Amino acid sequence: MHNAFWDHLKEQLSATPPDFSCALELLKEIKENRLRSEIEEALDSGFLKQEAERGALNVLRLSKYITSMMTLLCAPVRDEAVQNLDSITDSARLLRGIFQVLGLMRRDMMTYTIQSRQPHPQEHSIQHERARFQERLSKQPGLLDHTTKWLSRAAADLSTRPPACPDAPDPSGVACPSPNEAASSPEPLSPTMVLSQAFLNLLLWDPDNREFPETLLRDRARLQELEAQLRRSTVLASVLLVASSFSGSVLFGSPRFVDRLKRRTKALLEEFDSRPEEAMLTVSEQVSQEIHQSLRNMGLAALSSDSTASLMGQLQDIALKESCVRSVIDQRIHLFLRCCLVLGVQRSLLDLPGGLTLIEAELAELGQKFVNLTHHNQQVFGPYYTEILKTLLPPSQAPPTEVESL
C-alpha cells in the first residue's frame, strides 16, 4: 500500500476526536481478502478434480463448507433457506438445493445493484410520464374511459372471491365463505384487490378487444411478452408434470436429468405459438426418448408400449388449451402471480403450488417482471386509479387516499 495511505490513516487517528472511517475500510478490505483466499483454498478446482478422479472426494463435507460460506454471504431473507440445507443428508438433494439457493442469492445481488444505482432516474421518469399523461388528459377528457371499463370489469370478476394466496392477509378478518355464501353475500372488495385482478386480466387480454386501458398503452408490448412467457412456462410445467408421472422420483430425483430435459424441451417449444400440435409431437418424441435412455442407463426397466403411448398422448394433448393438465397448471401460475402482487415474489416462491417447483427459476423471472411492471405503472398512474375506484366501490370501501402500492 502507498505511503500516502498510511500517512492519511495516521492523520485521521490523531485527530480529536479520532476518525476511524479509513481504518474501518482497511479492516473491511482485509476481511474480504482473507475470506476470498480461504474460499479459493478450499475450492481449488485442480485439487478437487484430483480427489474426484481418485474417488476420494467427500461431496457431503464439501457441500457443508459451501453452505457455511453461503450463511456468511447471503442476505437475511435467505437465512432460513440456507439453514434448511443443513438438514439434508443426501448428497444429490443437497447439491440441488445449494444450486437453487445460489440462484436466488445471485438474483438478490442483481436486484440490489439495479435498485441502488437507479433511484433518482426512476423517480424522475415517474414524474415525467405522469406529467405528459396529464397534458393529454387535459386536452382529451375521455382519455380514461377504457381504463375505467378495465377496472370495472376487474371489480365484477371479484364479485365471487377467487382463491386466496397462502398466508395472505384477509381484509375481512374472517374465513373465506363457501361459493353459495359468496354468491349471496360477496366479500367487500378492497381497492388493492380490484387493481391486482385488473393487472392479472391483462395477461388474458383478447387481442381483438380494442378497449385496452389508456394508462397501459406504453406497456402493451411488454405485457404481450409476459403473456407469451406465461404460456411457455405453463406448457413447460405441464410437460414436466406429465413426464414425472411416468418416470417417478427415480429420474426426477436427478438434477442433471431434470435440467437436461428442461433445456431440450424449452428449445423445442420455441415453435409452440405458431405450430402447437407439431411442436408437442416433437416434444413427446424427445421426452419419451430421454426417459427410455435414462432408464436404460440406470439399468432399470423401460416403459411398456402402453405406457409409452399414454405418455406421448398426454404430452400431445397439452397443445390444446382445454387440456386438463395445462388448465390446472395455468390456474396455479395465475395464483402464484396473484400472490406475487400481494406478498412479493420471494415469499411466494417459498410455497409454490404442486407441479410448479421444477420451474421455480422461470417463475421467479416471470413474477419479478410482472411485479416490476405493475409497480411502476401504479406509481405513475396511482392518483388516477384512486379517483376511478372511488366511483366504483361503495363509500365504505373506496380509498380515502391514493391506492396503496402493490
mmCIF file of C-alpha atoms in Angstrom:
data_model
loop_
_atom_site.group_PDB
_atom_site.id
_atom_site.type_symbol
_atom_site.label_atom_id
_atom_site.label_comp_id
_atom_site.label_asym_id
_atom_site.label_seq_id
_atom_site.Cartn_x
_atom_site.Cartn_y
_atom_site.Cartn_z
ATOM 1 C CA MET A 1 0.000 0.000 0.000
ATOM 2 C CA HIS A 2 1.322 3.514 -0.777
ATOM 3 C CA ASN A 3 2.915 5.588 1.983
ATOM 4 C CA ALA A 4 0.319 8.295 1.326
ATOM 5 C CA PHE A 5 -2.410 5.962 2.563
ATOM 6 C CA TRP A 6 -0.616 5.272 5.826
ATOM 7 C CA ASP A 7 0.058 8.978 6.321
ATOM 8 C CA HIS A 8 -3.657 9.664 5.789
ATOM 9 C CA LEU A 9 -4.593 6.893 8.245
ATOM 10 C CA LYS A 10 -2.197 8.252 10.889
ATOM 11 C CA GLU A 11 -3.610 11.752 10.419
ATOM 12 C CA GLN A 12 -7.199 10.539 10.893
ATOM 13 C CA LEU A 13 -6.392 8.579 14.054
ATOM 14 C CA SER A 14 -4.516 11.577 15.547
ATOM 15 C CA ALA A 15 -7.492 13.880 15.082
ATOM 16 C CA THR A 16 -9.691 14.991 18.005
ATOM 17 C CA PRO A 17 -11.975 13.126 18.074
ATOM 18 C CA PRO A 18 -10.225 10.396 16.052
ATOM 19 C CA ASP A 19 -11.721 9.495 12.660
ATOM 20 C CA PHE A 20 -11.925 5.732 12.251
ATOM 21 C CA SER A 21 -13.524 5.678 8.777
ATOM 22 C CA CYS A 22 -10.296 4.916 6.922
ATOM 23 C CA ALA A 23 -9.307 2.256 9.455
ATOM 24 C CA LEU A 24 -12.685 0.574 9.123
ATOM 25 C CA GLU A 25 -12.321 0.496 5.329
ATOM 26 C CA LEU A 26 -8.915 -1.139 5.762
ATOM 27 C CA LEU A 27 -10.296 -3.783 8.124
ATOM 28 C CA LYS A 28 -13.137 -4.459 5.688
ATOM 29 C CA GLU A 29 -10.664 -4.981 2.836
ATOM 30 C CA ILE A 30 -8.517 -7.307 4.958
ATOM 31 C CA LYS A 31 -11.601 -9.325 5.928
ATOM 32 C CA GLU A 32 -12.776 -9.622 2.304
ATOM 33 C CA ASN A 33 -9.339 -10.652 1.039
ATOM 34 C CA ARG A 34 -8.977 -13.207 3.829
ATOM 35 C CA LEU A 35 -12.396 -14.674 3.060
ATOM 36 C CA ARG A 36 -11.600 -14.780 -0.652
ATOM 37 C CA SER A 37 -8.285 -16.554 -0.002
ATOM 38 C CA GLU A 38 -9.980 -19.069 2.288
ATOM 39 C CA ILE A 39 -12.633 -19.885 -0.309
ATOM 40 C CA GLU A 40 -10.085 -20.210 -3.119
ATOM 41 C CA GLU A 41 -8.002 -22.574 -0.990
ATOM 42 C CA ALA A 42 -10.963 -24.764 -0.002
ATOM 43 C CA LEU A 43 -12.436 -24.859 -3.519
ATOM 44 C CA ASP A 44 -9.228 -25.335 -5.518
ATOM 45 C CA SER A 45 -10.591 -26.814 -8.758
ATOM 46 C CA GLY A 46 -7.396 -28.712 -9.602
ATOM 47 C CA PHE A 47 -7.267 -30.404 -6.216
ATOM 48 C CA LEU A 48 -10.978 -31.234 -6.251
ATOM 49 C CA LYS A 49 -10.633 -32.774 -9.725
ATOM 50 C CA GLN A 50 -7.789 -34.989 -8.495
ATOM 51 C CA GLU A 51 -9.837 -36.082 -5.498
ATOM 52 C CA ALA A 52 -12.809 -36.916 -7.731
ATOM 53 C CA GLU A 53 -10.655 -38.957 -10.104
ATOM 54 C CA ARG A 54 -9.282 -40.963 -7.149
ATOM 55 C CA GLY A 55 -12.812 -41.480 -5.819
ATOM 56 C CA ALA A 56 -11.851 -39.722 -2.603
ATOM 57 C CA LEU A 57 -13.958 -36.578 -2.970
ATOM 58 C CA ASN A 58 -16.168 -36.083 0.069
ATOM 59 C CA VAL A 59 -19.138 -34.381 -1.563
ATOM 60 C CA LEU A 60 -21.120 -34.048 1.666
ATOM 61 C CA ARG A 61 -18.264 -32.371 3.539
ATOM 62 C CA LEU A 62 -17.593 -30.039 0.609
ATOM 63 C CA SER A 63 -21.291 -29.155 0.428
ATOM 64 C CA LYS A 64 -21.395 -28.365 4.137
ATOM 65 C CA TYR A 65 -18.444 -25.999 3.677
ATOM 66 C CA ILE A 66 -20.241 -24.250 0.822
ATOM 67 C CA THR A 67 -23.404 -23.795 2.910
ATOM 68 C CA SER A 68 -21.339 -22.292 5.741
ATOM 69 C CA MET A 69 -19.937 -19.738 3.290
ATOM 70 C CA MET A 70 -23.437 -19.063 1.974
ATOM 71 C CA THR A 71 -24.539 -18.258 5.527
ATOM 72 C CA LEU A 72 -21.881 -15.541 5.707
ATOM 73 C CA LEU A 73 -22.633 -14.077 2.285
ATOM 74 C CA CYS A 74 -26.410 -14.333 1.806
ATOM 75 C CA ALA A 75 -28.990 -11.659 2.537
ATOM 76 C CA PRO A 76 -31.025 -12.128 5.760
ATOM 77 C CA VAL A 77 -34.069 -13.180 3.715
ATOM 78 C CA ARG A 78 -32.112 -16.292 2.618
ATOM 79 C CA ASP A 79 -31.027 -17.385 6.118
ATOM 80 C CA GLU A 80 -33.909 -19.824 6.535
ATOM 81 C CA ALA A 81 -33.350 -21.373 3.096
ATOM 82 C CA VAL A 82 -29.637 -21.921 3.835
ATOM 83 C CA GLN A 83 -30.406 -23.342 7.290
ATOM 84 C CA ASN A 84 -32.818 -25.826 5.730
ATOM 85 C CA LEU A 85 -29.934 -27.195 3.657
ATOM 86 C CA ASP A 86 -28.168 -28.351 6.820
ATOM 87 C CA SER A 87 -30.863 -30.974 7.429
ATOM 88 C CA ILE A 88 -30.310 -32.649 4.041
ATOM 89 C CA THR A 89 -28.039 -35.696 4.211
ATOM 90 C CA ASP A 90 -28.441 -36.989 0.663
ATOM 91 C CA SER A 91 -25.593 -35.556 -1.442
ATOM 92 C CA ALA A 92 -27.585 -35.231 -4.678
ATOM 93 C CA ARG A 93 -30.509 -33.453 -2.981
ATOM 94 C CA LEU A 94 -28.123 -31.209 -1.064
ATOM 95 C CA LEU A 95 -26.270 -30.117 -4.208
ATOM 96 C CA ARG A 96 -29.569 -29.431 -5.959
ATOM 97 C CA GLY A 97 -30.733 -27.332 -3.030
ATOM 98 C CA ILE A 98 -27.437 -25.409 -2.967
ATOM 99 C CA PHE A 99 -27.746 -24.502 -6.651
ATOM 100 C CA GLN A 100 -31.340 -23.325 -6.136
ATOM 101 C CA VAL A 101 -30.418 -21.050 -3.220
ATOM 102 C CA LEU A 102 -27.320 -19.760 -5.032
ATOM 103 C CA GLY A 103 -29.578 -18.783 -7.933
ATOM 104 C CA LEU A 104 -31.793 -16.799 -5.563
ATOM 105 C CA MET A 105 -28.739 -15.142 -3.989
ATOM 106 C CA ARG A 106 -27.500 -14.119 -7.434
ATOM 107 C CA ARG A 107 -30.862 -12.512 -8.230
ATOM 108 C CA ASP A 108 -30.827 -10.732 -4.847
ATOM 109 C CA MET A 109 -27.486 -9.150 -5.712
ATOM 110 C CA MET A 110 -28.607 -8.128 -9.193
ATOM 111 C CA THR A 111 -31.815 -6.578 -7.832
ATOM 112 C CA TYR A 112 -29.926 -4.695 -5.123
ATOM 113 C CA THR A 113 -27.353 -3.381 -7.612
ATOM 114 C CA ILE A 114 -30.009 -2.138 -10.033
ATOM 115 C CA GLN A 115 -32.127 -0.515 -7.321
ATOM 116 C CA SER A 116 -29.166 1.160 -5.615
ATOM 117 C CA ARG A 117 -27.964 2.730 -8.852
ATOM 118 C CA GLN A 118 -31.250 3.997 -10.258
ATOM 119 C CA PRO A 119 -33.385 5.633 -7.541
ATOM 120 C CA HIS A 120 -33.247 9.197 -8.856
ATOM 121 C CA PRO A 121 -33.676 8.499 -12.597
ATOM 122 C CA GLN A 122 -36.636 6.269 -11.750
ATOM 123 C CA GLU A 123 -38.371 8.996 -9.716
ATOM 124 C CA HIS A 124 -37.750 11.489 -12.493
ATOM 125 C CA SER A 125 -39.227 9.050 -15.031
ATOM 126 C CA ILE A 126 -42.374 8.607 -12.922
ATOM 127 C CA GLN A 127 -42.975 12.341 -12.598
ATOM 128 C CA HIS A 128 -42.232 12.991 -16.273
ATOM 129 C CA GLU A 129 -44.540 10.211 -17.500
ATOM 130 C CA ARG A 130 -47.397 11.364 -15.265
ATOM 131 C CA ALA A 131 -46.999 14.993 -16.377
ATOM 132 C CA ARG A 132 -47.134 14.036 -20.055
ATOM 133 C CA PHE A 133 -50.259 11.947 -19.490
ATOM 134 C CA GLN A 134 -51.911 14.808 -17.597
ATOM 135 C CA GLU A 135 -51.264 17.110 -20.558
ATOM 136 C CA ARG A 136 -53.054 14.682 -22.870
ATOM 137 C CA LEU A 137 -55.896 14.213 -20.376
ATOM 138 C CA SER A 138 -56.440 17.975 -20.209
ATOM 139 C CA LYS A 139 -56.996 18.017 -23.962
ATOM 140 C CA GLN A 140 -58.974 14.726 -24.090
ATOM 141 C CA PRO A 141 -61.385 14.467 -21.120
ATOM 142 C CA GLY A 142 -62.456 10.960 -22.193
ATOM 143 C CA LEU A 143 -58.906 9.602 -22.173
ATOM 144 C CA LEU A 144 -59.596 7.367 -19.133
ATOM 145 C CA ASP A 145 -62.766 5.720 -20.484
ATOM 146 C CA HIS A 146 -61.108 2.394 -21.318
ATOM 147 C CA THR A 147 -59.172 2.439 -18.052
ATOM 148 C CA THR A 148 -62.457 2.868 -16.178
ATOM 149 C CA LYS A 149 -64.007 -0.100 -18.036
ATOM 150 C CA TRP A 150 -60.907 -2.170 -17.305
ATOM 151 C CA LEU A 151 -61.173 -1.543 -13.554
ATOM 152 C CA SER A 152 -64.956 -2.025 -13.629
ATOM 153 C CA ARG A 153 -64.512 -5.436 -15.256
ATOM 154 C CA ALA A 154 -61.986 -6.450 -12.571
ATOM 155 C CA ALA A 155 -64.424 -5.451 -9.812
ATOM 156 C CA ALA A 156 -67.132 -7.542 -11.490
ATOM 157 C CA ASP A 157 -64.768 -10.531 -11.734
ATOM 158 C CA LEU A 158 -64.233 -10.354 -7.986
ATOM 159 C CA SER A 159 -67.943 -10.482 -7.144
ATOM 160 C CA THR A 160 -67.176 -14.096 -6.177
ATOM 161 C CA ARG A 161 -63.952 -14.239 -4.214
ATOM 162 C CA PRO A 162 -61.087 -16.042 -6.071
ATOM 163 C CA PRO A 163 -58.691 -18.472 -4.367
ATOM 164 C CA ALA A 164 -56.609 -16.668 -1.770
ATOM 165 C CA CYS A 165 -52.823 -16.678 -1.540
ATOM 166 C CA PRO A 166 -51.238 -18.829 1.188
ATOM 167 C CA ASP A 167 -50.644 -16.673 4.259
ATOM 168 C CA ALA A 168 -52.202 -13.678 2.501
ATOM 169 C CA PRO A 169 -53.849 -11.250 4.917
ATOM 170 C CA ASP A 170 -57.628 -11.491 4.718
ATOM 171 C CA PRO A 171 -59.051 -7.939 4.536
ATOM 172 C CA SER A 172 -62.242 -9.002 6.281
ATOM 173 C CA GLY A 173 -60.515 -10.935 9.041
ATOM 174 C CA VAL A 174 -62.854 -13.930 8.619
ATOM 175 C CA ALA A 175 -62.657 -17.302 6.901
ATOM 176 C CA CYS A 176 -63.305 -17.498 3.167
ATOM 177 C CA PRO A 177 -67.014 -18.248 2.562
ATOM 178 C CA SER A 178 -68.372 -21.128 0.537
ATOM 179 C CA PRO A 179 -69.363 -20.453 -3.120
ATOM 180 C CA ASN A 180 -73.039 -20.250 -2.159
ATOM 181 C CA GLU A 181 -72.335 -17.829 0.690
ATOM 182 C CA ALA A 182 -70.112 -15.744 -1.591
ATOM 183 C CA ALA A 183 -72.864 -15.503 -4.177
ATOM 184 C CA SER A 184 -75.425 -14.343 -1.614
ATOM 185 C CA SER A 185 -73.146 -12.033 0.364
ATOM 186 C CA PRO A 186 -69.952 -11.260 -1.575
ATOM 187 C CA GLU A 187 -66.980 -10.183 0.490
ATOM 188 C CA PRO A 188 -66.279 -6.428 0.480
ATOM 189 C CA LEU A 189 -63.752 -5.536 -2.157
ATOM 190 C CA SER A 190 -60.648 -3.523 -1.435
ATOM 191 C CA PRO A 191 -59.034 -1.193 -3.980
ATOM 192 C CA THR A 192 -55.860 -3.304 -3.887
ATOM 193 C CA MET A 193 -57.828 -6.466 -4.692
ATOM 194 C CA VAL A 194 -59.507 -4.803 -7.665
ATOM 195 C CA LEU A 195 -56.253 -3.434 -9.030
ATOM 196 C CA SER A 196 -54.500 -6.800 -8.631
ATOM 197 C CA GLN A 197 -57.281 -8.548 -10.533
ATOM 198 C CA ALA A 198 -57.169 -5.865 -13.220
ATOM 199 C CA PHE A 199 -53.452 -6.373 -13.823
ATOM 200 C CA LEU A 200 -53.907 -10.160 -13.958
ATOM 201 C CA ASN A 201 -56.670 -9.723 -16.543
ATOM 202 C CA LEU A 202 -54.161 -8.019 -18.832
ATOM 203 C CA LEU A 203 -52.355 -11.358 -19.216
ATOM 204 C CA LEU A 204 -55.571 -12.818 -20.672
ATOM 205 C CA TRP A 205 -56.444 -9.860 -22.887
ATOM 206 C CA ASP A 206 -58.312 -10.655 -26.086
ATOM 207 C CA PRO A 207 -56.225 -9.245 -28.987
ATOM 208 C CA ASP A 208 -59.466 -8.295 -30.781
ATOM 209 C CA ASN A 209 -60.590 -6.142 -27.858
ATOM 210 C CA ARG A 210 -59.524 -2.602 -28.749
ATOM 211 C CA GLU A 211 -60.528 -1.140 -25.383
ATOM 212 C CA PHE A 212 -57.069 -1.539 -23.904
ATOM 213 C CA PRO A 213 -56.593 0.737 -20.846
ATOM 214 C CA GLU A 214 -55.035 4.040 -21.835
ATOM 215 C CA THR A 215 -52.716 4.062 -18.806
ATOM 216 C CA LEU A 216 -51.018 0.877 -20.022
ATOM 217 C CA LEU A 217 -50.609 1.540 -23.734
ATOM 218 C CA ARG A 218 -46.862 2.096 -23.342
ATOM 219 C CA ASP A 219 -46.584 -1.251 -21.533
ATOM 220 C CA ARG A 220 -48.680 -3.232 -24.004
ATOM 221 C CA ALA A 221 -45.720 -4.789 -25.848
ATOM 222 C CA ARG A 222 -44.124 -5.823 -22.551
ATOM 223 C CA LEU A 223 -47.406 -7.304 -21.356
ATOM 224 C CA GLN A 224 -47.674 -9.328 -24.561
ATOM 225 C CA GLU A 225 -44.151 -10.631 -23.963
ATOM 226 C CA LEU A 226 -45.117 -11.579 -20.403
ATOM 227 C CA GLU A 227 -48.237 -13.327 -21.691
ATOM 228 C CA ALA A 228 -46.090 -15.347 -24.116
ATOM 229 C CA GLN A 229 -43.611 -16.149 -21.328
ATOM 230 C CA LEU A 230 -46.509 -17.213 -19.114
ATOM 231 C CA ARG A 231 -47.815 -19.531 -21.836
ATOM 232 C CA ARG A 232 -44.386 -21.109 -22.388
ATOM 233 C CA SER A 233 -43.948 -21.626 -18.637
ATOM 234 C CA THR A 234 -47.395 -23.245 -18.449
ATOM 235 C CA VAL A 235 -46.585 -25.662 -21.259
ATOM 236 C CA LEU A 236 -43.120 -26.446 -19.846
ATOM 237 C CA ALA A 237 -44.506 -27.191 -16.375
ATOM 238 C CA SER A 238 -47.249 -29.335 -17.933
ATOM 239 C CA VAL A 239 -44.678 -31.371 -19.860
ATOM 240 C CA LEU A 240 -42.546 -31.915 -16.750
ATOM 241 C CA LEU A 241 -45.580 -32.873 -14.670
ATOM 242 C CA VAL A 242 -46.721 -35.480 -17.196
ATOM 243 C CA ALA A 243 -43.182 -36.818 -17.648
ATOM 244 C CA SER A 244 -42.654 -37.140 -13.894
ATOM 245 C CA SER A 245 -45.868 -39.129 -13.527
ATOM 246 C CA PHE A 246 -44.410 -41.783 -15.848
ATOM 247 C CA SER A 247 -40.836 -41.845 -14.542
ATOM 248 C CA GLY A 248 -41.338 -41.014 -10.864
ATOM 249 C CA SER A 249 -38.688 -39.936 -8.395
ATOM 250 C CA VAL A 250 -36.068 -42.256 -9.892
ATOM 251 C CA LEU A 251 -35.332 -39.891 -12.776
ATOM 252 C CA PHE A 252 -36.768 -36.659 -11.421
ATOM 253 C CA GLY A 253 -34.631 -37.003 -8.314
ATOM 254 C CA SER A 254 -31.639 -36.351 -10.563
ATOM 255 C CA PRO A 255 -30.941 -32.624 -11.077
ATOM 256 C CA ARG A 256 -28.886 -33.451 -14.168
ATOM 257 C CA PHE A 257 -31.769 -35.304 -15.815
ATOM 258 C CA VAL A 258 -34.295 -32.581 -14.968
ATOM 259 C CA ASP A 259 -32.027 -29.793 -16.211
ATOM 260 C CA ARG A 260 -31.305 -31.628 -19.465
ATOM 261 C CA LEU A 261 -34.988 -32.377 -20.041
ATOM 262 C CA LYS A 262 -35.965 -28.762 -19.317
ATOM 263 C CA ARG A 263 -33.292 -27.370 -21.601
ATOM 264 C CA ARG A 264 -34.227 -29.563 -24.550
ATOM 265 C CA THR A 265 -37.956 -29.114 -24.038
ATOM 266 C CA LYS A 266 -37.630 -25.319 -23.911
ATOM 267 C CA ALA A 267 -35.696 -25.367 -27.181
ATOM 268 C CA LEU A 268 -38.415 -27.410 -28.872
ATOM 269 C CA LEU A 269 -41.167 -25.139 -27.534
ATOM 270 C CA GLU A 270 -39.849 -22.108 -29.427
ATOM 271 C CA GLU A 271 -42.226 -23.047 -32.255
ATOM 272 C CA PHE A 272 -45.187 -23.685 -29.953
ATOM 273 C CA ASP A 273 -47.005 -20.380 -30.545
ATOM 274 C CA SER A 274 -47.105 -20.804 -34.327
ATOM 275 C CA ARG A 275 -47.370 -24.609 -34.543
ATOM 276 C CA PRO A 276 -48.560 -26.060 -31.205
ATOM 277 C CA GLU A 277 -49.543 -29.533 -32.472
ATOM 278 C CA GLU A 278 -46.309 -30.063 -34.392
ATOM 279 C CA ALA A 279 -44.228 -28.725 -31.517
ATOM 280 C CA MET A 280 -45.868 -31.030 -28.972
ATOM 281 C CA LEU A 281 -45.464 -34.031 -31.276
ATOM 282 C CA THR A 282 -41.721 -33.352 -31.374
ATOM 283 C CA VAL A 283 -41.642 -32.769 -27.610
ATOM 284 C CA SER A 284 -43.465 -36.043 -26.915
ATOM 285 C CA GLU A 285 -40.958 -37.972 -29.020
ATOM 286 C CA GLN A 286 -37.993 -36.265 -27.356
ATOM 287 C CA VAL A 287 -39.300 -36.737 -23.810
ATOM 288 C CA SER A 288 -40.090 -40.402 -24.458
ATOM 289 C CA GLN A 289 -36.607 -40.931 -25.824
ATOM 290 C CA GLU A 290 -34.984 -39.156 -22.864
ATOM 291 C CA ILE A 291 -36.896 -41.265 -20.351
ATOM 292 C CA HIS A 292 -36.149 -44.545 -22.137
ATOM 293 C CA GLN A 293 -32.447 -43.735 -22.494
ATOM 294 C CA SER A 294 -32.073 -42.641 -18.872
ATOM 295 C CA LEU A 295 -33.883 -45.727 -17.534
ATOM 296 C CA ARG A 296 -31.634 -47.915 -19.682
ATOM 297 C CA ASN A 297 -28.505 -46.146 -18.438
ATOM 298 C CA MET A 298 -29.590 -46.778 -14.849
ATOM 299 C CA GLY A 299 -30.255 -50.459 -15.544
ATOM 300 C CA LEU A 300 -33.987 -50.071 -14.960
ATOM 301 C CA ALA A 301 -36.889 -51.497 -16.921
ATOM 302 C CA ALA A 302 -38.064 -49.407 -19.851
ATOM 303 C CA LEU A 303 -41.625 -48.164 -20.140
ATOM 304 C CA SER A 304 -44.083 -50.616 -21.621
ATOM 305 C CA SER A 305 -45.537 -49.902 -25.043
ATOM 306 C CA ASP A 306 -48.876 -48.969 -23.452
ATOM 307 C CA SER A 307 -47.203 -46.565 -21.021
ATOM 308 C CA THR A 308 -45.166 -45.031 -23.822
ATOM 309 C CA ALA A 309 -48.291 -44.482 -25.926
ATOM 310 C CA SER A 310 -50.111 -42.959 -22.962
ATOM 311 C CA LEU A 311 -47.138 -40.693 -22.177
ATOM 312 C CA MET A 312 -46.919 -39.403 -25.734
ATOM 313 C CA GLY A 313 -50.687 -38.981 -25.978
ATOM 314 C CA GLN A 314 -50.896 -36.905 -22.793
ATOM 315 C CA LEU A 315 -47.969 -34.754 -23.902
ATOM 316 C CA GLN A 316 -49.556 -34.076 -27.284
ATOM 317 C CA ASP A 317 -52.833 -33.129 -25.584
ATOM 318 C CA ILE A 318 -51.005 -30.192 -23.959
ATOM 319 C CA ALA A 319 -51.209 -28.434 -27.331
ATOM 320 C CA LEU A 320 -54.932 -27.950 -26.618
ATOM 321 C CA LYS A 321 -55.975 -25.063 -24.361
ATOM 322 C CA GLU A 322 -58.655 -27.279 -22.820
ATOM 323 C CA SER A 323 -56.064 -29.872 -21.762
ATOM 324 C CA CYS A 324 -56.796 -30.779 -18.150
ATOM 325 C CA VAL A 325 -53.130 -30.715 -17.120
ATOM 326 C CA ARG A 326 -52.491 -27.420 -18.880
ATOM 327 C CA SER A 327 -55.606 -25.819 -17.372
ATOM 328 C CA VAL A 328 -54.599 -26.807 -13.846
ATOM 329 C CA ILE A 329 -51.034 -25.538 -14.287
ATOM 330 C CA ASP A 330 -52.292 -22.309 -15.844
ATOM 331 C CA GLN A 331 -54.585 -21.665 -12.865
ATOM 332 C CA ARG A 332 -51.750 -22.357 -10.430
ATOM 333 C CA ILE A 333 -49.366 -19.965 -12.181
ATOM 334 C CA HIS A 334 -52.019 -17.257 -12.124
ATOM 335 C CA LEU A 335 -52.463 -17.924 -8.398
ATOM 336 C CA PHE A 336 -48.691 -17.591 -7.992
ATOM 337 C CA LEU A 337 -48.707 -14.244 -9.830
ATOM 338 C CA ARG A 338 -51.602 -13.018 -7.676
ATOM 339 C CA CYS A 339 -49.582 -13.917 -4.597
ATOM 340 C CA CYS A 340 -46.560 -12.085 -6.024
ATOM 341 C CA LEU A 341 -48.627 -8.887 -6.147
ATOM 342 C CA VAL A 342 -49.825 -9.375 -2.554
ATOM 343 C CA LEU A 343 -46.842 -10.977 -0.811
ATOM 344 C CA GLY A 344 -43.877 -10.329 -3.096
ATOM 345 C CA VAL A 345 -42.000 -12.724 -5.369
ATOM 346 C CA GLN A 346 -39.547 -14.228 -2.902
ATOM 347 C CA ARG A 347 -42.168 -15.072 -0.289
ATOM 348 C CA SER A 348 -44.456 -16.549 -2.951
ATOM 349 C CA LEU A 349 -41.644 -18.838 -4.134
ATOM 350 C CA LEU A 350 -41.423 -20.411 -0.676
ATOM 351 C CA ASP A 351 -44.797 -22.149 -1.048
ATOM 352 C CA LEU A 352 -45.314 -22.969 -4.714
ATOM 353 C CA PRO A 353 -48.451 -24.896 -5.707
ATOM 354 C CA GLY A 354 -47.920 -28.513 -6.792
ATOM 355 C CA GLY A 355 -46.400 -29.016 -10.225
ATOM 356 C CA LEU A 356 -44.530 -25.693 -10.234
ATOM 357 C CA THR A 357 -41.402 -26.466 -8.206
ATOM 358 C CA LEU A 358 -39.498 -27.678 -11.280
ATOM 359 C CA ILE A 359 -39.893 -24.287 -12.999
ATOM 360 C CA GLU A 360 -39.045 -22.186 -9.952
ATOM 361 C CA ALA A 361 -36.360 -20.209 -11.816
ATOM 362 C CA GLU A 362 -38.719 -19.447 -14.691
ATOM 363 C CA LEU A 363 -41.471 -18.368 -12.294
ATOM 364 C CA ALA A 364 -39.099 -16.140 -10.342
ATOM 365 C CA GLU A 365 -38.183 -14.305 -13.545
ATOM 366 C CA LEU A 366 -41.795 -14.068 -14.711
ATOM 367 C CA GLY A 367 -43.060 -12.927 -11.308
ATOM 368 C CA GLN A 368 -40.385 -10.272 -10.910
ATOM 369 C CA LYS A 369 -41.012 -8.819 -14.372
ATOM 370 C CA PHE A 370 -44.755 -8.716 -13.701
ATOM 371 C CA VAL A 371 -44.362 -7.095 -10.283
ATOM 372 C CA ASN A 372 -41.885 -4.528 -11.618
ATOM 373 C CA LEU A 373 -44.218 -3.557 -14.464
ATOM 374 C CA THR A 374 -47.319 -3.250 -12.283
ATOM 375 C CA HIS A 375 -45.446 -1.408 -9.539
ATOM 376 C CA HIS A 376 -44.027 1.193 -11.920
ATOM 377 C CA ASN A 377 -47.375 1.635 -13.660
ATOM 378 C CA GLN A 378 -49.142 2.168 -10.357
ATOM 379 C CA GLN A 379 -46.529 4.669 -9.203
ATOM 380 C CA VAL A 380 -47.209 6.693 -12.341
ATOM 381 C CA PHE A 381 -50.987 6.372 -12.568
ATOM 382 C CA GLY A 382 -51.936 5.672 -8.942
ATOM 383 C CA PRO A 383 -53.765 9.012 -8.478
ATOM 384 C CA TYR A 384 -55.991 8.304 -11.491
ATOM 385 C CA TYR A 385 -56.756 4.752 -10.322
ATOM 386 C CA THR A 386 -57.691 6.111 -6.888
ATOM 387 C CA GLU A 387 -60.231 8.540 -8.330
ATOM 388 C CA ILE A 388 -61.772 5.878 -10.586
ATOM 389 C CA LEU A 389 -62.061 3.342 -7.754
ATOM 390 C CA LYS A 390 -63.863 5.912 -5.619
ATOM 391 C CA THR A 391 -66.664 5.835 -8.190
ATOM 392 C CA LEU A 392 -66.696 2.018 -8.477
ATOM 393 C CA LEU A 393 -66.672 0.996 -4.816
ATOM 394 C CA PRO A 394 -69.138 1.888 -2.057
ATOM 395 C CA PRO A 395 -68.023 4.807 0.161
ATOM 396 C CA SER A 396 -67.053 2.428 2.981
ATOM 397 C CA GLN A 397 -64.687 0.538 0.648
ATOM 398 C CA ALA A 398 -63.440 3.360 -1.582
ATOM 399 C CA PRO A 399 -59.862 4.564 -0.998
ATOM 400 C CA PRO A 400 -59.711 7.799 1.034
ATOM 401 C CA THR A 401 -56.201 8.448 -0.275
ATOM 402 C CA GLU A 402 -54.072 7.126 -3.110
ATOM 403 C CA VAL A 403 -54.302 3.348 -3.564
ATOM 404 C CA GLU A 404 -51.605 1.532 -1.613
ATOM 405 C CA SER A 405 -48.838 0.364 -3.906
ATOM 406 C CA LEU A 406 -48.915 -3.304 -4.836
#
